[in-house]
Amino acid sequence: MAGTSNYQPYEPNAKGFTEALIDLKDTLGGRVVYSVAGFESVAFENVTQGQPLYARSSDGKLGLARAAGSADEAKVVGFAQTSKNTGETVRCLVFGNLATSGLDAGELYFLSTGYGGITSTAPTSSGQYMTRVGEAISGASLHVSLEPPVKVG
């Protein structure tokens, strides 16, 4: 793997931009990225690593999302990266790969009707929400790709 400075110093033009991209490609080639983007907020209830979270509209605090609740509860803002208790700051993964278990590689995953779960079967009952949260890239990794909830029926 090449270093990050094969072409430095970069010229302030298109050639320099291209050389910077080549250095980036050489540096990152073959690396697995487990998390890419996220944020931190206070949990208003206990959360466990890997659970889908929503942000309460009244104060922005994070709690367990579910498809059989309100529109707020069905809008997944990310996944808990660590387990935290009520009142603690939790890091929320918004995009990237989430280490987890029990997945079927290649399956799409949706928010489940119970608190803080995901399922490969989209909710179909009237009044529930269908919220796609990602795709399993292996049995132990979910590529997080959040979509807005769609109300069923």
PDB file of C-alpha atoms in Angstrom:
ATOM      1  CA  MET A   1       0.000   0.000   0.000  1.00  0.00           C
ATOM      2  CA  ALA A   2       1.407   3.383  -0.985  1.00  0.00           C
ATOM      3  CA  GLY A   3       1.748   6.293   1.413  1.00  0.00           C
ATOM      4  CA  THR A   4      -0.371   9.377   1.377  1.00  0.00           C
ATOM      5  CA  SER A   5       2.231  11.644  -0.183  1.00  0.00           C
ATOM      6  CA  ASN A   6       3.396  10.096  -3.449  1.00  0.00           C
ATOM      7  CA  TYR A   7       2.547  13.237  -5.385  1.00  0.00           C
ATOM      8  CA  GLN A   8       3.000  15.980  -2.756  1.00  0.00           C
ATOM      9  CA  PRO A   9       3.199  18.886  -2.968  1.00  0.00           C
ATOM     10  CA  TYR A  10      -0.038  19.034  -4.931  1.00  0.00           C
ATOM     11  CA  GLU A  11      -0.286  21.674  -7.602  1.00  0.00           C
ATOM     12  CA  PRO A  12      -3.237  24.102  -7.237  1.00  0.00           C
ATOM     13  CA  ASN A  13      -4.934  22.900 -10.432  1.00  0.00           C
ATOM     14  CA  ALA A  14      -6.710  19.894 -11.947  1.00  0.00           C
ATOM     15  CA  LYS A  15      -3.494  17.873 -12.054  1.00  0.00           C
ATOM     16  CA  GLY A  16      -2.911  18.443  -8.323  1.00  0.00           C
ATOM     17  CA  PHE A  17      -6.502  17.475  -7.571  1.00  0.00           C
ATOM     18  CA  THR A  18      -6.107  14.260  -9.573  1.00  0.00           C
ATOM     19  CA  GLU A  19      -2.840  13.428  -7.795  1.00  0.00           C
ATOM     20  CA  ALA A  20      -4.479  13.985  -4.395  1.00  0.00           C
ATOM     21  CA  LEU A  21      -7.281  11.574  -5.361  1.00  0.00           C
ATOM     22  CA  ILE A  22      -4.739   8.960  -6.490  1.00  0.00           C
ATOM     23  CA  ASP A  23      -2.940   9.251  -3.130  1.00  0.00           C
ATOM     24  CA  LEU A  24      -6.265   8.873  -1.311  1.00  0.00           C
ATOM     25  CA  LYS A  25      -7.177   5.807  -3.381  1.00  0.00           C
ATOM     26  CA  ASP A  26      -3.773   4.203  -2.780  1.00  0.00           C
ATOM     27  CA  THR A  27      -3.993   4.865   0.949  1.00  0.00           C
ATOM     28  CA  LEU A  28      -7.545   3.583   1.459  1.00  0.00           C
ATOM     29  CA  GLY A  29      -7.456   0.670  -0.975  1.00  0.00           C
ATOM     30  CA  GLY A  30      -8.505  -2.611   0.637  1.00  0.00           C
ATOM     31  CA  ARG A  31      -9.457  -1.130   3.998  1.00  0.00           C
ATOM     32  CA  VAL A  32     -12.784  -2.018   5.572  1.00  0.00           C
ATOM     33  CA  VAL A  33     -14.620   0.974   7.000  1.00  0.00           C
ATOM     34  CA  TYR A  34     -16.844   0.127   9.968  1.00  0.00           C
ATOM     35  CA  SER A  35     -18.345   3.499  10.644  1.00  0.00           C
ATOM     36  CA  VAL A  36     -18.398   6.652   8.621  1.00  0.00           C
ATOM     37  CA  ALA A  37     -20.700   9.318   9.963  1.00  0.00           C
ATOM     38  CA  GLY A  38     -22.504   9.868  13.202  1.00  0.00           C
ATOM     39  CA  PHE A  39     -23.380  12.260  16.004  1.00  0.00           C
ATOM     40  CA  GLU A  40     -23.834  12.265  19.764  1.00  0.00           C
ATOM     41  CA  SER A  41     -26.896  13.067  21.849  1.00  0.00           C
ATOM     42  CA  VAL A  42     -28.378  12.189  25.226  1.00  0.00           C
ATOM     43  CA  ALA A  43     -30.434   8.999  25.544  1.00  0.00           C
ATOM     44  CA  PHE A  44     -33.866   9.404  27.170  1.00  0.00           C
ATOM     45  CA  GLU A  45     -33.990   5.645  27.834  1.00  0.00           C
ATOM     46  CA  ASN A  46     -31.522   2.744  28.045  1.00  0.00           C
ATOM     47  CA  VAL A  47     -30.147   1.733  24.636  1.00  0.00           C
ATOM     48  CA  THR A  48     -28.036  -1.231  23.589  1.00  0.00           C
ATOM     49  CA  GLN A  49     -25.312  -1.234  20.952  1.00  0.00           C
ATOM     50  CA  GLY A  50     -26.785  -1.880  17.501  1.00  0.00           C
ATOM     51  CA  GLN A  51     -30.350  -0.759  18.223  1.00  0.00           C
ATOM     52  CA  PRO A  52     -32.071   1.684  15.830  1.00  0.00           C
ATOM     53  CA  LEU A  53     -32.748   5.088  17.384  1.00  0.00           C
ATOM     54  CA  TYR A  54     -35.049   8.025  16.777  1.00  0.00           C
ATOM     55  CA  ALA A  55     -34.718  11.621  17.938  1.00  0.00           C
ATOM     56  CA  ARG A  56     -37.632  12.823  20.066  1.00  0.00           C
ATOM     57  CA  SER A  57     -39.015  15.950  18.372  1.00  0.00           C
ATOM     58  CA  SER A  58     -39.621  17.776  21.670  1.00  0.00           C
ATOM     59  CA  ASP A  59     -35.968  17.812  22.800  1.00  0.00           C
ATOM     60  CA  GLY A  60     -33.787  15.884  20.325  1.00  0.00           C
ATOM     61  CA  LYS A  61     -32.904  13.166  22.841  1.00  0.00           C
ATOM     62  CA  LEU A  62     -32.477   9.638  21.485  1.00  0.00           C
ATOM     63  CA  GLY A  63     -34.641   6.584  22.157  1.00  0.00           C
ATOM     64  CA  LEU A  64     -35.565   3.237  20.648  1.00  0.00           C
ATOM     65  CA  ALA A  65     -37.281   3.420  17.268  1.00  0.00           C
ATOM     66  CA  ARG A  66     -40.221   1.197  16.280  1.00  0.00           C
ATOM     67  CA  ALA A  67     -42.421   0.762  13.217  1.00  0.00           C
ATOM     68  CA  ALA A  68     -45.678   0.353  15.181  1.00  0.00           C
ATOM     69  CA  GLY A  69     -45.494   3.725  16.927  1.00  0.00           C
ATOM     70  CA  SER A  70     -45.750   7.355  15.896  1.00  0.00           C
ATOM     71  CA  ALA A  71     -44.182   8.898  12.796  1.00  0.00           C
ATOM     72  CA  ASP A  72     -41.414  10.267  15.058  1.00  0.00           C
ATOM     73  CA  GLU A  73     -40.656   6.801  16.462  1.00  0.00           C
ATOM     74  CA  ALA A  74     -40.500   5.335  12.951  1.00  0.00           C
ATOM     75  CA  LYS A  75     -37.952   7.863  11.655  1.00  0.00           C
ATOM     76  CA  VAL A  76     -34.624   6.160  12.335  1.00  0.00           C
ATOM     77  CA  VAL A  77     -31.797   8.682  12.746  1.00  0.00           C
ATOM     78  CA  GLY A  78     -29.131   6.017  13.243  1.00  0.00           C
ATOM     79  CA  PHE A  79     -27.913   3.100  15.340  1.00  0.00           C
ATOM     80  CA  ALA A  80     -26.435   3.097  18.839  1.00  0.00           C
ATOM     81  CA  GLN A  81     -22.701   2.450  18.608  1.00  0.00           C
ATOM     82  CA  THR A  82     -22.436   1.575  22.314  1.00  0.00           C
ATOM     83  CA  SER A  83     -24.811   0.625  25.111  1.00  0.00           C
ATOM     84  CA  LYS A  84     -25.804   3.594  27.299  1.00  0.00           C
ATOM     85  CA  ASN A  85     -28.161   4.255  30.194  1.00  0.00           C
ATOM     86  CA  THR A  86     -30.813   6.975  30.453  1.00  0.00           C
ATOM     87  CA  GLY A  87     -29.196  10.417  30.606  1.00  0.00           C
ATOM     88  CA  GLU A  88     -25.864   9.312  29.146  1.00  0.00           C
ATOM     89  CA  THR A  89     -24.476  10.535  25.827  1.00  0.00           C
ATOM     90  CA  VAL A  90     -24.787   7.934  23.074  1.00  0.00           C
ATOM     91  CA  ARG A  91     -22.973   7.992  19.741  1.00  0.00           C
ATOM     92  CA  CYS A  92     -25.360   7.390  16.860  1.00  0.00           C
ATOM     93  CA  LEU A  93     -24.079   5.848  13.586  1.00  0.00           C
ATOM     94  CA  VAL A  94     -25.840   7.480  10.648  1.00  0.00           C
ATOM     95  CA  PHE A  95     -23.994   5.955   7.703  1.00  0.00           C
ATOM     96  CA  GLY A  96     -21.431   3.188   7.361  1.00  0.00           C
ATOM     97  CA  ASN A  97     -21.110  -0.421   8.467  1.00  0.00           C
ATOM     98  CA  LEU A  98     -22.555  -1.521  11.779  1.00  0.00           C
ATOM     99  CA  ALA A  99     -21.004  -4.549  13.470  1.00  0.00           C
ATOM    100  CA  THR A 100     -23.852  -6.784  14.617  1.00  0.00           C
ATOM    101  CA  SER A 101     -24.917 -10.434  14.330  1.00  0.00           C
ATOM    102  CA  GLY A 102     -27.682 -12.703  13.073  1.00  0.00           C
ATOM    103  CA  LEU A 103     -28.075 -11.169   9.627  1.00  0.00           C
ATOM    104  CA  ASP A 104     -28.504 -12.824   6.230  1.00  0.00           C
ATOM    105  CA  ALA A 105     -25.984 -11.438   3.725  1.00  0.00           C
ATOM    106  CA  GLY A 106     -27.657  -9.602   0.860  1.00  0.00           C
ATOM    107  CA  GLU A 107     -30.997  -9.119   2.663  1.00  0.00           C
ATOM    108  CA  LEU A 108     -32.578  -5.691   3.048  1.00  0.00           C
ATOM    109  CA  TYR A 109     -33.450  -4.753   6.630  1.00  0.00           C
ATOM    110  CA  PHE A 110     -36.314  -2.672   7.985  1.00  0.00           C
ATOM    111  CA  LEU A 111     -37.287  -1.222  11.339  1.00  0.00           C
ATOM    112  CA  SER A 112     -39.292  -3.817  13.291  1.00  0.00           C
ATOM    113  CA  THR A 113     -42.577  -3.173  15.067  1.00  0.00           C
ATOM    114  CA  GLY A 114     -41.025  -3.800  18.487  1.00  0.00           C
ATOM    115  CA  TYR A 115     -38.789  -1.263  20.227  1.00  0.00           C
ATOM    116  CA  GLY A 116     -35.201  -1.150  18.962  1.00  0.00           C
ATOM    117  CA  GLY A 117     -35.173  -4.018  16.485  1.00  0.00           C
ATOM    118  CA  ILE A 118     -34.716  -4.667  12.790  1.00  0.00           C
ATOM    119  CA  THR A 119     -36.156  -7.338  10.518  1.00  0.00           C
ATOM    120  CA  SER A 120     -35.786  -8.562   6.951  1.00  0.00           C
ATOM    121  CA  THR A 121     -39.600  -8.598   6.641  1.00  0.00           C
ATOM    122  CA  ALA A 122     -41.097  -5.162   6.051  1.00  0.00           C
ATOM    123  CA  PRO A 123     -44.135  -4.297   8.209  1.00  0.00           C
ATOM    124  CA  THR A 124     -47.390  -4.636   6.252  1.00  0.00           C
ATOM    125  CA  SER A 125     -50.178  -3.858   8.743  1.00  0.00           C
ATOM    126  CA  SER A 126     -52.222  -0.713   8.291  1.00  0.00           C
ATOM    127  CA  GLY A 127     -50.990   2.171  10.459  1.00  0.00           C
ATOM    128  CA  GLN A 128     -47.454   0.807  10.786  1.00  0.00           C
ATOM    129  CA  TYR A 129     -44.428   2.340   9.134  1.00  0.00           C
ATOM    130  CA  MET A 130     -42.039   0.761   6.655  1.00  0.00           C
ATOM    131  CA  THR A 131     -38.563   2.184   7.294  1.00  0.00           C
ATOM    132  CA  ARG A 132     -35.657   0.680   5.387  1.00  0.00           C
ATOM    133  CA  VAL A 133     -32.463   0.901   7.440  1.00  0.00           C
ATOM    134  CA  GLY A 134     -29.854  -0.947   5.382  1.00  0.00           C
ATOM    135  CA  GLU A 135     -28.536  -4.107   3.778  1.00  0.00           C
ATOM    136  CA  ALA A 136     -26.593  -6.964   5.327  1.00  0.00           C
ATOM    137  CA  ILE A 137     -23.151  -7.216   3.753  1.00  0.00           C
ATOM    138  CA  SER A 138     -22.410 -10.305   5.848  1.00  0.00           C
ATOM    139  CA  GLY A 139     -23.935 -12.203   8.740  1.00  0.00           C
ATOM    140  CA  ALA A 140     -22.239  -9.780  11.110  1.00  0.00           C
ATOM    141  CA  SER A 141     -22.324  -6.414   9.321  1.00  0.00           C
ATOM    142  CA  LEU A 142     -25.168  -4.112   8.281  1.00  0.00           C
ATOM    143  CA  HIS A 143     -24.471  -1.376   5.751  1.00  0.00           C
ATOM    144  CA  VAL A 144     -26.545   1.448   7.222  1.00  0.00           C
ATOM    145  CA  SER A 145     -28.504   3.329   4.586  1.00  0.00           C
ATOM    146  CA  LEU A 146     -31.460   5.084   6.197  1.00  0.00           C
ATOM    147  CA  GLU A 147     -34.663   5.939   4.352  1.00  0.00           C
ATOM    148  CA  PRO A 148     -37.669   7.949   5.566  1.00  0.00           C
ATOM    149  CA  PRO A 149     -40.626   5.995   6.945  1.00  0.00           C
ATOM    150  CA  VAL A 150     -43.603   5.218   4.711  1.00  0.00           C
ATOM    151  CA  LYS A 151     -46.967   4.676   6.433  1.00  0.00           C
ATOM    152  CA  VAL A 152     -48.664   1.419   5.444  1.00  0.00           C
ATOM    153  CA  GLY A 153     -52.320   1.441   4.451  1.00  0.00           C
TER     154      GLY A 153
END
